[in-house]
PDB file of C-alpha atoms and ligand atoms in Angstrom:
ATOM      1  CA  MET A  29    -125.657-229.151 -17.376  1.00 97.00           C
ATOM      2  CA  LYS A  30    -129.250-229.390 -18.868  1.00 98.00           C
ATOM      3  CA  LEU A  31    -131.845-231.604 -17.426  1.00 98.00           C
ATOM      4  CA  ILE A  32    -134.317-233.007 -19.912  1.00 98.00           C
ATOM      5  CA  GLY A  33    -137.470-234.129 -18.430  1.00 97.00           C
ATOM      6  CA  SER A  34    -141.223-233.437 -17.530  1.00 95.00           C
ATOM      7  CA  PHE A  35    -142.521-231.539 -14.487  1.00 94.00           C
ATOM      8  CA  ALA A  36    -144.678-234.494 -13.513  1.00 95.00           C
ATOM      9  CA  SER A  37    -142.330-237.336 -13.624  1.00 97.00           C
ATOM     10  CA  PRO A  38    -141.330-238.528 -10.049  1.00 98.00           C
ATOM     11  CA  TYR A  39    -138.135-239.756 -11.509  1.00 98.00           C
ATOM     12  CA  VAL A  40    -137.163-236.411 -12.890  1.00 98.00           C
ATOM     13  CA  ARG A  41    -138.238-234.867  -9.650  1.00 98.00           C
ATOM     14  CA  LYS A  42    -135.759-237.068  -7.837  1.00 98.00           C
ATOM     15  CA  VAL A  43    -133.012-235.526  -9.975  1.00 98.00           C
ATOM     16  CA  ARG A  44    -134.312-231.880  -9.355  1.00 98.00           C
ATOM     17  CA  VAL A  45    -134.566-232.390  -5.581  1.00 98.00           C
ATOM     18  CA  VAL A  46    -130.980-233.749  -5.531  1.00 98.00           C
ATOM     19  CA  MET A  47    -129.800-230.717  -7.706  1.00 98.00           C
ATOM     20  CA  ALA A  48    -131.451-228.324  -5.243  1.00 98.00           C
ATOM     21  CA  GLU A  49    -130.213-230.044  -2.100  1.00 98.00           C
ATOM     22  CA  LYS A  50    -126.665-230.084  -3.375  1.00 98.00           C
ATOM     23  CA  LYS A  51    -127.214-226.393  -4.693  1.00 98.00           C
ATOM     24  CA  LEU A  52    -126.025-227.344  -8.283  1.00 98.00           C
ATOM     25  CA  ASP A  53    -126.941-225.139 -11.394  1.00 97.00           C
ATOM     26  CA  TYR A  54    -128.589-226.606 -14.304  1.00 98.00           C
ATOM     27  CA  GLU A  55    -131.075-225.668 -17.124  1.00 98.00           C
ATOM     28  CA  HIS A  56    -134.349-227.698 -17.110  1.00 97.00           C
ATOM     29  CA  VAL A  57    -135.448-228.720 -20.585  1.00 97.00           C
ATOM     30  CA  PRO A  58    -139.035-229.752 -20.582  1.00 96.00           C
ATOM     31  CA  GLU A  59    -139.825-232.806 -22.625  1.00 96.00           C
ATOM     32  CA  ASP A  60    -143.036-234.646 -23.194  1.00 96.00           C
ATOM     33  CA  VAL A  61    -142.007-238.126 -24.179  1.00 96.00           C
ATOM     34  CA  TRP A  62    -145.262-239.152 -25.105  1.00 94.00           C
ATOM     35  CA  SER A  63    -145.536-236.647 -27.872  1.00 95.00           C
ATOM     36  CA  ALA A  64    -145.187-237.624 -31.527  1.00 94.00           C
ATOM     37  CA  GLN A  65    -142.586-234.769 -32.118  1.00 95.00           C
ATOM     38  CA  SER A  66    -140.452-235.568 -29.084  1.00 96.00           C
ATOM     39  CA  ALA A  67    -136.651-235.694 -29.723  1.00 95.00           C
ATOM     40  CA  ILE A  68    -135.724-237.654 -26.492  1.00 97.00           C
ATOM     41  CA  GLY A  69    -134.442-240.640 -28.542  1.00 97.00           C
ATOM     42  CA  LEU A  70    -131.688-238.368 -29.805  1.00 96.00           C
ATOM     43  CA  SER A  71    -130.224-238.018 -26.323  1.00 97.00           C
ATOM     44  CA  ASN A  72    -131.539-241.246 -24.632  1.00 98.00           C
ATOM     45  CA  PRO A  73    -131.938-244.367 -26.952  1.00 97.00           C
ATOM     46  CA  LEU A  74    -134.268-245.735 -24.371  1.00 98.00           C
ATOM     47  CA  GLY A  75    -136.603-242.641 -24.892  1.00 97.00           C
ATOM     48  CA  LYS A  76    -137.023-241.983 -21.415  1.00 98.00           C
ATOM     49  CA  VAL A  77    -136.668-238.865 -19.000  1.00 98.00           C
ATOM     50  CA  PRO A  78    -134.814-237.612 -17.100  1.00 98.00           C
ATOM     51  CA  CYS A  79    -131.860-237.533 -19.273  1.00 98.00           C
ATOM     52  CA  LEU A  80    -128.860-235.280 -18.152  1.00 98.00           C
ATOM     53  CA  ILE A  81    -126.765-233.502 -20.717  1.00 98.00           C
ATOM     54  CA  MET A  82    -123.518-232.927 -19.242  1.00 96.00           C
ATOM     55  CA  GLU A  83    -120.888-229.872 -19.718  1.00 94.00           C
ATOM     56  CA  ASP A  84    -119.153-231.775 -22.431  1.00 96.00           C
ATOM     57  CA  GLY A  85    -122.455-232.601 -24.460  1.00 96.00           C
ATOM     58  CA  GLY A  86    -122.420-236.246 -23.181  1.00 97.00           C
ATOM     59  CA  ALA A  87    -126.019-237.691 -22.004  1.00 98.00           C
ATOM     60  CA  MET A  88    -126.504-239.718 -19.024  1.00 98.00           C
ATOM     61  CA  PHE A  89    -129.598-241.676 -17.990  1.00 98.00           C
ATOM     62  CA  ASP A  90    -131.217-242.957 -15.857  1.00 97.00           C
ATOM     63  CA  SER A  91    -132.413-241.247 -12.560  1.00 98.00           C
ATOM     64  CA  ARG A  92    -130.105-243.705 -10.304  1.00 98.00           C
ATOM     65  CA  VAL A  93    -127.110-243.211 -12.339  1.00 98.00           C
ATOM     66  CA  ILE A  94    -127.604-239.362 -12.629  1.00 98.00           C
ATOM     67  CA  VAL A  95    -128.165-238.790  -8.816  1.00 98.00           C
ATOM     68  CA  GLU A  96    -125.154-241.004  -8.093  1.00 98.00           C
ATOM     69  CA  TYR A  97    -123.061-238.749 -10.239  1.00 98.00           C
ATOM     70  CA  LEU A  98    -124.464-235.549  -8.964  1.00 98.00           C
ATOM     71  CA  ASP A  99    -123.361-236.482  -5.571  1.00 98.00           C
ATOM     72  CA  THR A 100    -119.721-236.742  -6.553  1.00 98.00           C
ATOM     73  CA  LEU A 101    -119.823-233.449  -8.006  1.00 97.00           C
ATOM     74  CA  THR A 102    -119.579-231.341  -4.770  1.00 97.00           C
ATOM     75  CA  PRO A 103    -119.347-232.390  -1.107  1.00 96.00           C
ATOM     76  CA  VAL A 104    -122.367-229.928  -0.228  1.00 95.00           C
ATOM     77  CA  GLY A 105    -125.321-231.866   1.051  1.00 95.00           C
ATOM     78  CA  LYS A 106    -123.721-235.533   0.700  1.00 97.00           C
ATOM     79  CA  LEU A 107    -126.677-237.673   0.042  1.00 98.00           C
ATOM     80  CA  ILE A 108    -125.025-241.162  -0.551  1.00 98.00           C
ATOM     81  CA  PRO A 109    -122.477-242.787   2.023  1.00 97.00           C
ATOM     82  CA  SER A 110    -119.122-243.583   0.200  1.00 95.00           C
ATOM     83  CA  GLN A 111    -119.051-247.399   0.781  1.00 95.00           C
ATOM     84  CA  GLY A 112    -120.126-250.400   2.438  1.00 97.00           C
ATOM     85  CA  ARG A 113    -123.267-251.557   4.085  1.00 97.00           C
ATOM     86  CA  GLU A 114    -124.423-247.859   4.697  1.00 96.00           C
ATOM     87  CA  ARG A 115    -124.282-247.073   1.043  1.00 97.00           C
ATOM     88  CA  ALA A 116    -126.050-250.283  -0.148  1.00 97.00           C
ATOM     89  CA  SER A 117    -128.715-249.685   2.396  1.00 96.00           C
ATOM     90  CA  ILE A 118    -129.541-246.104   0.804  1.00 98.00           C
ATOM     91  CA  LYS A 119    -129.421-247.498  -2.621  1.00 98.00           C
ATOM     92  CA  CYS A 120    -131.909-250.301  -1.530  1.00 98.00           C
ATOM     93  CA  TRP A 121    -134.330-247.697  -0.220  1.00 98.00           C
ATOM     94  CA  GLU A 122    -134.102-246.029  -3.579  1.00 98.00           C
ATOM     95  CA  ALA A 123    -134.659-249.105  -5.406  1.00 98.00           C
ATOM     96  CA  LEU A 124    -137.678-249.821  -3.298  1.00 98.00           C
ATOM     97  CA  ALA A 125    -139.257-246.371  -3.789  1.00 98.00           C
ATOM     98  CA  ASP A 126    -138.380-246.431  -7.535  1.00 98.00           C
ATOM     99  CA  GLY A 127    -139.989-250.028  -7.822  1.00 98.00           C
ATOM    100  CA  ILE A 128    -143.172-248.888  -6.242  1.00 98.00           C
ATOM    101  CA  LEU A 129    -143.126-246.063  -8.891  1.00 98.00           C
ATOM    102  CA  ASP A 130    -142.241-248.505 -11.823  1.00 98.00           C
ATOM    103  CA  ALA A 131    -145.117-250.738 -10.716  1.00 98.00           C
ATOM    104  CA  ALA A 132    -147.585-247.878 -10.455  1.00 98.00           C
ATOM    105  CA  VAL A 133    -146.625-246.204 -13.550  1.00 98.00           C
ATOM    106  CA  LEU A 134    -147.243-249.637 -15.518  1.00 98.00           C
ATOM    107  CA  VAL A 135    -150.780-249.594 -14.020  1.00 98.00           C
ATOM    108  CA  ARG A 136    -151.469-246.041 -15.120  1.00 98.00           C
ATOM    109  CA  LEU A 137    -150.174-246.704 -18.558  1.00 97.00           C
ATOM    110  CA  GLU A 138    -152.268-249.892 -18.736  1.00 98.00           C
ATOM    111  CA  LYS A 139    -155.275-248.044 -17.574  1.00 97.00           C
ATOM    112  CA  THR A 140    -154.682-244.748 -19.483  1.00 96.00           C
ATOM    113  CA  ARG A 141    -153.039-246.212 -22.798  1.00 95.00           C
ATOM    114  CA  ARG A 142    -155.057-249.223 -23.594  1.00 96.00           C
ATOM    115  CA  ALA A 143    -158.528-249.659 -24.808  1.00 97.00           C
ATOM    116  CA  PRO A 144    -160.537-251.088 -21.814  1.00 96.00           C
ATOM    117  CA  GLU A 145    -161.175-254.493 -23.594  1.00 97.00           C
ATOM    118  CA  HIS A 146    -157.278-254.763 -23.997  1.00 97.00           C
ATOM    119  CA  GLN A 147    -156.649-253.973 -20.447  1.00 98.00           C
ATOM    120  CA  SER A 148    -155.498-257.015 -18.329  1.00 98.00           C
ATOM    121  CA  GLN A 149    -156.847-257.016 -14.578  1.00 97.00           C
ATOM    122  CA  ASP A 150    -154.338-259.657 -13.634  1.00 98.00           C
ATOM    123  CA  TRP A 151    -151.481-257.484 -14.864  1.00 98.00           C
ATOM    124  CA  ILE A 152    -152.761-254.614 -12.992  1.00 98.00           C
ATOM    125  CA  ASP A 153    -153.445-256.605  -9.770  1.00 98.00           C
ATOM    126  CA  ARG A 154    -149.843-258.139 -10.257  1.00 98.00           C
ATOM    127  CA  GLN A 155    -148.411-254.638 -10.360  1.00 98.00           C
ATOM    128  CA  MET A 156    -150.777-253.127  -7.513  1.00 98.00           C
ATOM    129  CA  ALA A 157    -149.468-255.915  -5.241  1.00 98.00           C
ATOM    130  CA  LYS A 158    -145.917-254.609  -5.631  1.00 98.00           C
ATOM    131  CA  VAL A 159    -147.123-251.093  -4.823  1.00 98.00           C
ATOM    132  CA  HIS A 160    -148.819-252.177  -1.629  1.00 98.00           C
ATOM    133  CA  GLY A 161    -146.059-254.676  -0.746  1.00 98.00           C
ATOM    134  CA  GLY A 162    -143.607-251.841  -1.126  1.00 98.00           C
ATOM    135  CA  LEU A 163    -145.540-249.301   0.813  1.00 98.00           C
ATOM    136  CA  LYS A 164    -145.760-251.722   3.657  1.00 98.00           C
ATOM    137  CA  ALA A 165    -141.882-252.442   3.480  1.00 97.00           C
ATOM    138  CA  MET A 166    -141.087-248.739   3.521  1.00 97.00           C
ATOM    139  CA  SER A 167    -143.368-248.388   6.489  1.00 96.00           C
ATOM    140  CA  THR A 168    -141.649-251.273   8.344  1.00 95.00           C
ATOM    141  CA  GLY A 169    -138.252-250.367   7.316  1.00 92.00           C
ATOM    142  CA  PHE A 170    -138.603-246.751   8.703  1.00 88.00           C
ATOM    143  CA  ALA A 171    -138.021-246.835  12.352  1.00 81.00           C
ATOM    144  CA  GLU A 172    -138.824-244.039  14.607  1.00 81.00           C
ATOM    145  CA  THR A 173    -135.899-241.913  13.401  1.00 91.00           C
ATOM    146  CA  PRO A 174    -136.026-238.521  11.966  1.00 93.00           C
ATOM    147  CA  PHE A 175    -135.361-239.773   8.371  1.00 96.00           C
ATOM    148  CA  CYS A 176    -135.466-243.011   6.513  1.00 95.00           C
ATOM    149  CA  ALA A 177    -132.083-244.162   7.213  1.00 92.00           C
ATOM    150  CA  GLY A 178    -131.303-242.548  10.536  1.00 93.00           C
ATOM    151  CA  ASN A 179    -130.657-239.146  11.783  1.00 94.00           C
ATOM    152  CA  GLN A 180    -129.583-237.666   8.382  1.00 96.00           C
ATOM    153  CA  PHE A 181    -131.251-236.704   5.341  1.00 98.00           C
ATOM    154  CA  THR A 182    -130.133-238.989   2.480  1.00 98.00           C
ATOM    155  CA  LEU A 183    -131.013-240.003  -0.986  1.00 98.00           C
ATOM    156  CA  ALA A 184    -133.307-242.567   0.593  1.00 98.00           C
ATOM    157  CA  ASP A 185    -135.477-239.705   1.789  1.00 98.00           C
ATOM    158  CA  VAL A 186    -135.532-238.148  -1.706  1.00 98.00           C
ATOM    159  CA  ALA A 187    -136.531-241.290  -3.314  1.00 98.00           C
ATOM    160  CA  VAL A 188    -139.363-241.966  -0.799  1.00 98.00           C
ATOM    161  CA  GLY A 189    -140.588-238.560  -1.021  1.00 98.00           C
ATOM    162  CA  CYS A 190    -140.700-238.375  -4.590  1.00 98.00           C
ATOM    163  CA  SER A 191    -142.528-241.982  -4.707  1.00 98.00           C
ATOM    164  CA  LEU A 192    -145.118-240.782  -2.059  1.00 98.00           C
ATOM    165  CA  GLY A 193    -145.826-237.657  -3.798  1.00 98.00           C
ATOM    166  CA  TRP A 194    -146.449-239.116  -7.123  1.00 98.00           C
ATOM    167  CA  LEU A 195    -148.832-241.682  -5.763  1.00 98.00           C
ATOM    168  CA  ALA A 196    -150.721-238.886  -3.846  1.00 97.00           C
ATOM    169  CA  LEU A 197    -151.132-237.270  -7.269  1.00 97.00           C
ATOM    170  CA  ARG A 198    -151.930-240.092  -9.548  1.00 97.00           C
ATOM    171  CA  PHE A 199    -153.237-242.566  -7.322  1.00 98.00           C
ATOM    172  CA  PRO A 200    -155.350-240.626  -4.448  1.00 97.00           C
ATOM    173  CA  GLU A 201    -157.355-243.871  -3.749  1.00 97.00           C
ATOM    174  CA  ILE A 202    -154.262-245.564  -2.401  1.00 98.00           C
ATOM    175  CA  THR A 203    -154.795-244.735   1.273  1.00 97.00           C
ATOM    176  CA  TRP A 204    -151.118-244.921   2.453  1.00 98.00           C
ATOM    177  CA  ARG A 205    -151.404-242.013   4.802  1.00 97.00           C
ATOM    178  CA  VAL A 206    -154.124-243.668   6.738  1.00 97.00           C
ATOM    179  CA  ASP A 207    -152.601-247.451   6.651  1.00 97.00           C
ATOM    180  CA  TYR A 208    -148.937-246.157   7.521  1.00 97.00           C
ATOM    181  CA  PRO A 209    -148.977-242.957   9.567  1.00 96.00           C
ATOM    182  CA  ASN A 210    -145.251-242.931   9.992  1.00 96.00           C
ATOM    183  CA  LEU A 211    -145.041-242.544   6.091  1.00 97.00           C
ATOM    184  CA  GLY A 212    -147.654-239.544   6.138  1.00 97.00           C
ATOM    185  CA  LYS A 213    -145.388-238.011   8.967  1.00 96.00           C
ATOM    186  CA  LEU A 214    -142.235-238.182   7.039  1.00 97.00           C
ATOM    187  CA  PHE A 215    -143.792-236.947   3.935  1.00 97.00           C
ATOM    188  CA  ASP A 216    -145.173-234.154   5.605  1.00 97.00           C
ATOM    189  CA  LYS A 217    -141.749-233.349   7.150  1.00 97.00           C
ATOM    190  CA  LEU A 218    -139.921-233.859   3.632  1.00 98.00           C
ATOM    191  CA  SER A 219    -142.714-231.541   1.948  1.00 98.00           C
ATOM    192  CA  GLU A 220    -141.450-228.690   4.166  1.00 98.00           C
ATOM    193  CA  ARG A 221    -138.034-228.684   2.570  1.00 98.00           C
ATOM    194  CA  GLN A 222    -137.468-226.031  -0.264  1.00 98.00           C
ATOM    195  CA  SER A 223    -136.148-228.831  -2.664  1.00 98.00           C
ATOM    196  CA  PHE A 224    -139.460-230.664  -2.380  1.00 98.00           C
ATOM    197  CA  LYS A 225    -141.598-227.405  -2.507  1.00 98.00           C
ATOM    198  CA  ASP A 226    -140.054-226.116  -5.417  1.00 97.00           C
ATOM    199  CA  THR A 227    -140.407-229.443  -7.403  1.00 97.00           C
ATOM    200  CA  ALA A 228    -143.918-230.447  -6.309  1.00 96.00           C
ATOM    201  CA  PRO A 229    -145.646-232.208  -9.378  1.00 87.00           C
ATOM    202  CA  HIS A 230    -148.295-230.719 -11.317  1.00 73.00           C
TER     203      HIS A 230
HETATM  204  C1  GSF B  10    -137.193-244.830 -15.365  1.00 54.71           C
HETATM  205  C2  GSF B  10    -137.779-243.503 -16.069  1.00 54.71           C
HETATM  206  C3  GSF B  10    -139.146-243.515 -16.648  1.00 54.71           C
HETATM  207  O1  GSF B  10    -139.704-244.509 -16.973  1.00 54.71           O
HETATM  208  C4  GSF B  10    -135.109-243.728 -14.184  1.00 54.71           C
HETATM  209  O2  GSF B  10    -134.835-242.831 -14.981  1.00 54.71           O
HETATM  210  O3  GSF B  10    -135.171-243.928 -12.973  1.00 54.71           O
HETATM  211  N1  GSF B  10    -135.669-246.098 -14.253  1.00 54.71           N
HETATM  212  C5  GSF B  10    -135.824-245.108 -15.106  1.00 54.71           C
HETATM  213  N2  GSF B  10    -139.421-242.274 -17.449  1.00 54.71           N
HETATM  214  C6  GSF B  10    -140.808-242.304 -17.929  1.00 54.71           C
HETATM  215  C7  GSF B  10    -141.460-241.003 -17.544  1.00 54.71           C
HETATM  216  S1  GSF B  10    -142.285-241.223 -16.057  1.00 54.71           S
HETATM  217  O4  GSF B  10    -143.246-242.093 -16.050  1.00 54.71           O
HETATM  218  O5  GSF B  10    -141.888-240.376 -14.928  1.00 54.71           O
HETATM  219  C8  GSF B  10    -140.463-242.196 -19.347  1.00 54.71           C
HETATM  220  O6  GSF B  10    -139.717-241.445 -19.764  1.00 54.71           O
HETATM  221  N3  GSF B  10    -141.312-242.975 -20.097  1.00 54.71           N
HETATM  222  C9  GSF B  10    -141.275-243.095 -21.440  1.00 54.71           C
HETATM  223  C10 GSF B  10    -141.221-244.342 -22.116  1.00 54.71           C
HETATM  224  O7  GSF B  10    -141.421-244.368 -23.195  1.00 54.71           O
HETATM  225  O8  GSF B  10    -141.379-245.381 -21.292  1.00 54.71           O
END
């Protein structure tokens, strides 16, 4: 398998952490989707990473679809419960963690890719409200259990860890560690895993 993606993308990192946790082999193909020369459109019509190229040459996107597929490839390190409420709960954690990223990425694009006179403060505020609301929900939803959804490490932890890691890199001014110490504690614990160490964004 080949994984097309940049090293800084939190969605790509989610897939890389899952690959590592499940001990799957793959080749990482670095791709800068913002470069005029990017060929990502040949594999993903949406022009986004991550994109997984499977053994038969078929392409798969987006990160949520890819990680769900990877979890079926081997029973090693099962990350998503197979059915019912438990499964939905893990997917909901992932939607929350990814949703925070989606909003924060929009803010970053607004601030870095638009001339100051074309930037909309209303739009930025709207997206930042989602980031802050999402962080609060993550902190509230995370009871005093070892991991997000209880005693077991799951995809919820992968998604939350990647989301917080990217916020720390791109939005150091968001004080989630101070505001939500339980998220800080969880993040520190996740950061000790080899899968997180090997994929830290840069
Ligand atoms: C989001 C992927 C994405 O926005 C997923 O795979 O989970 N829901 C999708 N990727 C960004 C890179 S990044 O912000 O990490 C991307 O490829 N953007 C290019 C573009 O044209 O929007």
